[in-house]
Short mmCIF file of C-alpha atoms and ligand atoms in Angstrom, two decimals:
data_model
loop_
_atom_site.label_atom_id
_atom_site.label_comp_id
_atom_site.label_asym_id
_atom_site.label_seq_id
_atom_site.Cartn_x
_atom_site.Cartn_y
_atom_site.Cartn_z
CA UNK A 52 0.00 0.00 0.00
CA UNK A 53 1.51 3.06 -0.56
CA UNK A 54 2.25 5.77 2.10
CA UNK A 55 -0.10 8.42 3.01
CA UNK A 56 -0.16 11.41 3.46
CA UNK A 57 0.68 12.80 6.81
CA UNK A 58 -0.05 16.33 8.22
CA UNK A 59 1.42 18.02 10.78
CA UNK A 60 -0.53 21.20 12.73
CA UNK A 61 2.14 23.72 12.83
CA UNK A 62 1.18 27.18 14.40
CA UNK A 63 -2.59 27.18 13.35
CA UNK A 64 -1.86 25.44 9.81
CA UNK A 65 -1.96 22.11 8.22
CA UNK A 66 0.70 20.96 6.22
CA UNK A 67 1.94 18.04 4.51
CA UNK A 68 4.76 16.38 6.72
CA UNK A 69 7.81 16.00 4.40
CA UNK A 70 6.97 19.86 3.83
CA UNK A 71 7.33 20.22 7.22
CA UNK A 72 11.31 21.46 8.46
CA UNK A 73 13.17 23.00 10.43
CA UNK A 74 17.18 24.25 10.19
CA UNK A 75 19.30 21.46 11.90
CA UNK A 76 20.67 24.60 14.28
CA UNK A 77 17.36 24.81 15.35
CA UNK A 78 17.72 26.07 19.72
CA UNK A 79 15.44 23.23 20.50
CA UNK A 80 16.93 20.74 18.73
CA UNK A 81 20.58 21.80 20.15
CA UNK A 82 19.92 22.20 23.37
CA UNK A 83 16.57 20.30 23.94
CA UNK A 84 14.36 23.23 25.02
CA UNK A 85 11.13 21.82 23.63
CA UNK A 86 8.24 20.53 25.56
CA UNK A 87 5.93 17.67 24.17
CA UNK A 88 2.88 15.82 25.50
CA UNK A 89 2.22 12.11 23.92
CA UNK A 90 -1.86 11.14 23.63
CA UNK A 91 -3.26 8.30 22.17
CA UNK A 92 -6.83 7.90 20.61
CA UNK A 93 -8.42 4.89 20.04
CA UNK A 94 -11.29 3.06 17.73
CA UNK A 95 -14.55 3.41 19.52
CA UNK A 96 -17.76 1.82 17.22
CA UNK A 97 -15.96 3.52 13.85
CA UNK A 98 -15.05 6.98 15.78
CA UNK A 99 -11.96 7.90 17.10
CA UNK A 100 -11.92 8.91 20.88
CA UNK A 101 -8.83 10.70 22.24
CA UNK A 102 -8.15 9.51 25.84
CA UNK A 103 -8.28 12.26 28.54
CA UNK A 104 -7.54 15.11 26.56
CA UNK A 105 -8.06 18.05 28.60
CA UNK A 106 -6.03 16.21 31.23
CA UNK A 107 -2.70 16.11 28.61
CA UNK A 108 -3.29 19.78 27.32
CA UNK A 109 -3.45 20.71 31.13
CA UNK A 110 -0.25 19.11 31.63
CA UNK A 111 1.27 20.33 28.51
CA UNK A 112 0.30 24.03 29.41
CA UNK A 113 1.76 23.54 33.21
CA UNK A 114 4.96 22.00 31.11
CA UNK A 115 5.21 25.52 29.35
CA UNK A 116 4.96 27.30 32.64
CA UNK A 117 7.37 25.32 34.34
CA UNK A 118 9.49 26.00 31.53
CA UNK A 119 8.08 29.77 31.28
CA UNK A 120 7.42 29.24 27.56
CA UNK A 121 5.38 31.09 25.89
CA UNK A 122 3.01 28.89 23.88
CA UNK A 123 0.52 31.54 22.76
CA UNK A 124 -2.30 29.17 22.35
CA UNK A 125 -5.14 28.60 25.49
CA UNK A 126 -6.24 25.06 26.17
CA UNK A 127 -9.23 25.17 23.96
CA UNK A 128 -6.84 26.01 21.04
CA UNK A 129 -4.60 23.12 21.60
CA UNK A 130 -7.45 20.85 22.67
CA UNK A 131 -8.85 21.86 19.20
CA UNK A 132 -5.73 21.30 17.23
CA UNK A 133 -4.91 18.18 18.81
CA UNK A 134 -8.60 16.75 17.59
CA UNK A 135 -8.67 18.36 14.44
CA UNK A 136 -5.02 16.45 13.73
CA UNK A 137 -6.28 12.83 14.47
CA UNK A 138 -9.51 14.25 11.85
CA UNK A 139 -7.26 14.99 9.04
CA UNK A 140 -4.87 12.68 8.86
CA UNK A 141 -8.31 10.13 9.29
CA UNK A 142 -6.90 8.45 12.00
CA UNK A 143 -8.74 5.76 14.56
CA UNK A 144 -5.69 4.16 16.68
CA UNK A 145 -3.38 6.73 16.66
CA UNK A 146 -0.66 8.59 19.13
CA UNK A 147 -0.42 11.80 18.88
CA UNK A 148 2.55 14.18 19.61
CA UNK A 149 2.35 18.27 20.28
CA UNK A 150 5.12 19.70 20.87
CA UNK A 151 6.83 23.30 21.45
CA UNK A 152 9.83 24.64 20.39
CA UNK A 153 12.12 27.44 19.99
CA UNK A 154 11.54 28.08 16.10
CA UNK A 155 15.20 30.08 16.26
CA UNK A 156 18.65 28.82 14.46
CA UNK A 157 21.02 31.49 16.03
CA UNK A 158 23.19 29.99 18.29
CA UNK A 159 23.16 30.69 21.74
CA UNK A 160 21.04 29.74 24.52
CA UNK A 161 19.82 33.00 24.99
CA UNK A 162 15.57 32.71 24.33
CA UNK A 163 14.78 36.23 24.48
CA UNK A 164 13.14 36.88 21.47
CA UNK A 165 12.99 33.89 20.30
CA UNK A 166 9.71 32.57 18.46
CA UNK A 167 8.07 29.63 19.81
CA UNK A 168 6.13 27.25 17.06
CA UNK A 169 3.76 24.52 18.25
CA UNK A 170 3.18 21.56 16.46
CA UNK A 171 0.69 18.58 16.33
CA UNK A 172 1.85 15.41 14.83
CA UNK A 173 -0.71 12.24 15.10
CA UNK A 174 0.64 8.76 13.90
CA UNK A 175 -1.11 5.16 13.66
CA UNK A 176 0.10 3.64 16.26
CA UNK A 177 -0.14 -0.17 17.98
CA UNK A 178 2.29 -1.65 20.41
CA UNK A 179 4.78 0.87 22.46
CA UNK A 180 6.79 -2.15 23.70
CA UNK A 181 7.20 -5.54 21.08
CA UNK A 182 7.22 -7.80 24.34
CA UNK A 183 4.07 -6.01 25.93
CA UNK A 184 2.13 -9.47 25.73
CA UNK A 185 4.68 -11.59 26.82
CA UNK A 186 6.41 -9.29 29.70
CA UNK A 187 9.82 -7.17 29.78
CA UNK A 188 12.73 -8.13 31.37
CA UNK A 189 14.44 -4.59 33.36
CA UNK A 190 17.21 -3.63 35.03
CA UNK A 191 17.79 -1.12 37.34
CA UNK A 192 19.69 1.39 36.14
CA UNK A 193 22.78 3.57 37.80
CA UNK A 194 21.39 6.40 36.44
CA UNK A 195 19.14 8.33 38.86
CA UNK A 196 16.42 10.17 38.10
CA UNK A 197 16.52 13.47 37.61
CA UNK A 198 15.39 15.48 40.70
CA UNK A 199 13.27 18.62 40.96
CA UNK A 200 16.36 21.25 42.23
CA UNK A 201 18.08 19.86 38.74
CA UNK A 202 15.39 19.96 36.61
CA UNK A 203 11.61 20.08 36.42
CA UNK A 204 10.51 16.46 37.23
CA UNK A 205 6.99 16.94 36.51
CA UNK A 206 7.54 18.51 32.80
CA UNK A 207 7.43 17.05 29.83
CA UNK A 208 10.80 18.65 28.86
CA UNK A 209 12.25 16.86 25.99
CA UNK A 210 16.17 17.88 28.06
CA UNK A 211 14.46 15.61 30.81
CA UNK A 212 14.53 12.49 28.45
CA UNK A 213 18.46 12.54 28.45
CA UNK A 214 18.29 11.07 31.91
CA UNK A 215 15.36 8.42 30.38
CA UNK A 216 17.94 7.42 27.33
CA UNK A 217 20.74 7.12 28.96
CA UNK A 218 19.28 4.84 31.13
CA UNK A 219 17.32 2.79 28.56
CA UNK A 220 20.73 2.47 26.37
CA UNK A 221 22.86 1.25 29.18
CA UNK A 222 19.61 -1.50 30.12
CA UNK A 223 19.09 -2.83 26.17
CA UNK A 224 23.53 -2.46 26.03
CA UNK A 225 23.34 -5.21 29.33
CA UNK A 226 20.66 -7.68 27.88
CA UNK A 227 17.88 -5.89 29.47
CA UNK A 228 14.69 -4.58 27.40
CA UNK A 229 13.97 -1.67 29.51
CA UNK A 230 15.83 0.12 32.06
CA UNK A 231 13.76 1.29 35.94
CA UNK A 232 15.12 4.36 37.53
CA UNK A 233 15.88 5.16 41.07
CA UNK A 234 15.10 8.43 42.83
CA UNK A 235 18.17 10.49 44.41
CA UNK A 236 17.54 8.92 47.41
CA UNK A 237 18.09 5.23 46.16
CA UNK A 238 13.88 4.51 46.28
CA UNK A 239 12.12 2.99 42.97
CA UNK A 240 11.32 6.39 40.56
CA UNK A 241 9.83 4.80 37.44
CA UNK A 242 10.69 3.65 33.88
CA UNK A 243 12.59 5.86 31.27
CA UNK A 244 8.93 6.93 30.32
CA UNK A 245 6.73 4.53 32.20
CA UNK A 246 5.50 4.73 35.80
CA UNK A 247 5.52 1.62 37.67
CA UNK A 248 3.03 -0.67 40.34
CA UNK A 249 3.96 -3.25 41.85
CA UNK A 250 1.23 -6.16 43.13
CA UNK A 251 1.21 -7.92 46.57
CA UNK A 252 -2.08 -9.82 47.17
CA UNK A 253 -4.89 -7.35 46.55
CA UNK A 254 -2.41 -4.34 47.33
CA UNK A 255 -1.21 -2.17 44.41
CA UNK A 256 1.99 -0.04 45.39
CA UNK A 257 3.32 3.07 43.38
CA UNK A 258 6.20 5.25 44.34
CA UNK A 259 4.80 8.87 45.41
CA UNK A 260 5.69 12.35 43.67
CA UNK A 261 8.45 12.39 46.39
CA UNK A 262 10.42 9.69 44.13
CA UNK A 263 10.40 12.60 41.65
CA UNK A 264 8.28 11.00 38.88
CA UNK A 265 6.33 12.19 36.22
CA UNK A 266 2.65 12.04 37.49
CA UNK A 267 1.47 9.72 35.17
CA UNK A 268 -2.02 10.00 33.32
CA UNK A 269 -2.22 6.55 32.97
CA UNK A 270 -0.74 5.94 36.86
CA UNK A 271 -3.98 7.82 38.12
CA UNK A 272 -6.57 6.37 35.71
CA UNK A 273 -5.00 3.19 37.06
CA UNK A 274 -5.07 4.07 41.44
CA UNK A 275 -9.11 4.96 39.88
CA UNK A 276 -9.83 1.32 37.97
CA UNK A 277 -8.13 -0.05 41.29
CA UNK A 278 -9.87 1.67 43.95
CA UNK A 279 -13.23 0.60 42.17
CA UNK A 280 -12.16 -2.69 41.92
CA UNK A 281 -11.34 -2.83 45.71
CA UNK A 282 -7.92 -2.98 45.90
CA UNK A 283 -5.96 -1.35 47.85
CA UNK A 284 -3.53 1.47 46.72
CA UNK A 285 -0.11 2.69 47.85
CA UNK A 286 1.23 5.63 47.07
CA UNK A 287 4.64 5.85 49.15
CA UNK A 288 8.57 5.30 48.55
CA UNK A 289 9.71 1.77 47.50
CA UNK A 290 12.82 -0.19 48.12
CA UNK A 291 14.45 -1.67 45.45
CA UNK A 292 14.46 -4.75 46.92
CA UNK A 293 10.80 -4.47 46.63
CA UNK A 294 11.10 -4.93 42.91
CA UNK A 295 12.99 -8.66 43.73
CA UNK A 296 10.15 -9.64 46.26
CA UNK A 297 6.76 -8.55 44.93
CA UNK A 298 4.20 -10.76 43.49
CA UNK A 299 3.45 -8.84 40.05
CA UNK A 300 5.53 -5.72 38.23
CA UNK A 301 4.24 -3.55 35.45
CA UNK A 302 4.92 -0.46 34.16
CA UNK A 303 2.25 2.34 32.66
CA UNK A 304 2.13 5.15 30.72
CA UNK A 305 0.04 6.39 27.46
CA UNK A 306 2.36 4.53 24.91
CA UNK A 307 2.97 1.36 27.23
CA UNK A 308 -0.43 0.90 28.77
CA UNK A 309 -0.05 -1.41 30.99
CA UNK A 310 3.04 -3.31 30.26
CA UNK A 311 3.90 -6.28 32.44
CA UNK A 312 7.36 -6.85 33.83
CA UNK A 313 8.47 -10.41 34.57
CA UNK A 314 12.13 -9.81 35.69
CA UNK A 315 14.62 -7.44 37.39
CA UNK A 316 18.04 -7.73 37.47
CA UNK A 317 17.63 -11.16 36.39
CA UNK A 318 15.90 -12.25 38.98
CA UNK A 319 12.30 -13.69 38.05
CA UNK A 320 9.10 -11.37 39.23
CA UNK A 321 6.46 -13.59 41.12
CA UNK A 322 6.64 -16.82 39.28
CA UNK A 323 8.11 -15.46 35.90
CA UNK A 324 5.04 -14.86 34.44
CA UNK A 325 2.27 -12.41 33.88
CA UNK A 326 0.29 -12.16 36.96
CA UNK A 327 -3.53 -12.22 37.63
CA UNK A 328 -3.65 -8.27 38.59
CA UNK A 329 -1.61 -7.40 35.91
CA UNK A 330 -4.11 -9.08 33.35
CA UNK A 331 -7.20 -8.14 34.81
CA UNK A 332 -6.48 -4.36 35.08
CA UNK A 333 -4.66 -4.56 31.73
CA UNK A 334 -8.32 -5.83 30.59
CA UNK A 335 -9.90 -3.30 32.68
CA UNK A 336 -7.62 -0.36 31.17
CA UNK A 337 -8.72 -1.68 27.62
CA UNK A 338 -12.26 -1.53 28.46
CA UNK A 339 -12.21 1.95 29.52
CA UNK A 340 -9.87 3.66 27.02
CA UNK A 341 -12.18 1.68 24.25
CA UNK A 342 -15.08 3.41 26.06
CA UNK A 343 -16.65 -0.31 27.34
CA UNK A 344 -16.82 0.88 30.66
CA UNK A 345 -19.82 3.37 31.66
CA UNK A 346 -18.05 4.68 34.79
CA UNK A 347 -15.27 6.58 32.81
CA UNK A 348 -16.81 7.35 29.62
CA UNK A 349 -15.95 11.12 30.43
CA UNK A 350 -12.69 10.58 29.99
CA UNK A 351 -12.60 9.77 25.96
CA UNK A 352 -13.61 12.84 23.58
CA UNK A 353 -14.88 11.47 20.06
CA UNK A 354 -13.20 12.92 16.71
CA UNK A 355 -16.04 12.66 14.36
N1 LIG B 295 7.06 8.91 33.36
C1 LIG B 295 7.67 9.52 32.33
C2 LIG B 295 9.07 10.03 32.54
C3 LIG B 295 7.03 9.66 31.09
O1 LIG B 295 7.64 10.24 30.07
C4 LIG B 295 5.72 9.14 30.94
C5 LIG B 295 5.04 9.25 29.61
N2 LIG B 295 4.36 10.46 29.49
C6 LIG B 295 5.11 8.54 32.05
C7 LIG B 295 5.81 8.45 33.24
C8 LIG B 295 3.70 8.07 31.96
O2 LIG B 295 2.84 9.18 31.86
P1 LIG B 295 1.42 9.09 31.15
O3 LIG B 295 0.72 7.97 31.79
O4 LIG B 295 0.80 10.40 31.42
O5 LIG B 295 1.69 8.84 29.72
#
């Protein structure tokens, strides 16, 4: 089949992606000043339905703040261009990618002045991870996360995701297929661009904001499918050794879902395989982003 066409939103416009370029001195793509959000939408009954939109823009906007960018667009215009992306490119299962950047190619990380473009890029999209059914084997990394009097933890700065590559290199360079990152202080932080929940009976645990991690979209939709369900939910520090003793590992996040993990540091999670938990709230997760699940139906905004 041949390829087809793809268009970006770039600053209020549509345009064909190949036309779509910037100068390779570009300040954000030297120094990594951008800020980015990652969405997905799904199929729902022939529509497309992009999961908890107003929730990412919010973020996104906060991201900018943080970052004191100037984006120029309110969260009704971005909410808008994100929707009207997924439309044109005619897109069902799809993740989709703003992003902000200094539009600038003179060198220097001055950013006075400087113009900011935003873009929207929306791509068909299946599996994050190749081993998602079968489970990922991790290692935790001796990179720490990044901490908040460093850098902005709970941005989506693209400079942030040095820290997340660096650690996912060194993991896939050892054997591993995904690295997990500690805080400063030597407690569990998260994946390279995953949270993380770990299973012990009916008790779900997740490391708190104070391990520095991103505050996950997908981490809170799942404490909410949890909570419903009855379990119980943890939101506190966690040992590493934690990761070696628990019954059932997975990781979340828009692009990974909910991923399972089955080892760490070679040592096998549980009984090696894909827990009970792990499947039924994977299930559960797939129910509500496909809107099959009446409870959180306000959560998916139709396309079409
Ligand atoms: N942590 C990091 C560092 C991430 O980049 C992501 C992906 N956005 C997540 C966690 C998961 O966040 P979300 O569920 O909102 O996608």
């Amino acid at each position: 089949m041949p390829n087809k066409k793809q268009y970006i939103w770039y600053d209020g416009k549509f345009a064909n992606s190949e036309d779509v370029k910037v100068p390779v001195l570009t300040h954000s793509l030297q120094y990594g000043s951008g800020i980015f959000e990652g969405l997905r939408s799904y199929e729902i009954r022939g529509n497309a339905a992009i999961f908890r939109l107003e929730d990412h823009v919010k973020r996104f906007i906060n991201t900018a703040k943080m970052c004191r960018m100037k984006l120029g667009y309110n969260q009704k215009e971005i909410s808008s261009a994100i929707k009207n992306t997924v439309k044109k490119n005619n897109l069902r299962d799809s993740y989709i990618r703003p992003f902000a950047f200094y539009n600038d190619s003179n060198i220097g990380l001055d950013v006075t002045g400087k113009k900011t473009s935003v873009i929207v890029a929306s791509v068909p999209f299946g599996n994050y991870f190749k081993k998602k059914d079968v489970g990922l084997k991790c290692a935790v990394s001796s990179w720490r996360r990044i901490n908040p009097s460093i850098l902005p933890t709970e941005a989506k700065a693209s400079g942030n995701y040095v820290n997340s590559i660096l650690a996912s290199i060194d993991a896939k360079s050892e054997g591993a297929d995904e690295a997990i990152l500690l805080s400063e202080e030597g407690f569990v932080a998260e994946g390279p661009a995953e949270n993380i929940f770990l299973v012990n009976g009916e008790t779900l645990v997740t490391p708190a904001v104070e391990a520095d991690i991103l505050l996950g979209i997908t981490r809170d939709t799942i404490i909410k499918i949890a909570k419903r369900d009855g379990l119980t939910v943890e939101e506190r520090e966690v040992h590493r050794e934690e990761l070696y003793s628990c019954n059932e590992l997975f990781f979340s996040g828009t692009a990974a879902e909910i991923t399972p993990i089955i080892s760490v540091d070679s040592r096998k999670v549980g009984s090696g395989r894909i827990g009970p938990v792990t499947k039924t709230l994977s299930k559960e997760y797939s129910d509500v982003v496909h809107g099959r699940s009446d409870k959180f139906r306000n959560w998916l905004t139709e396309v079409y």
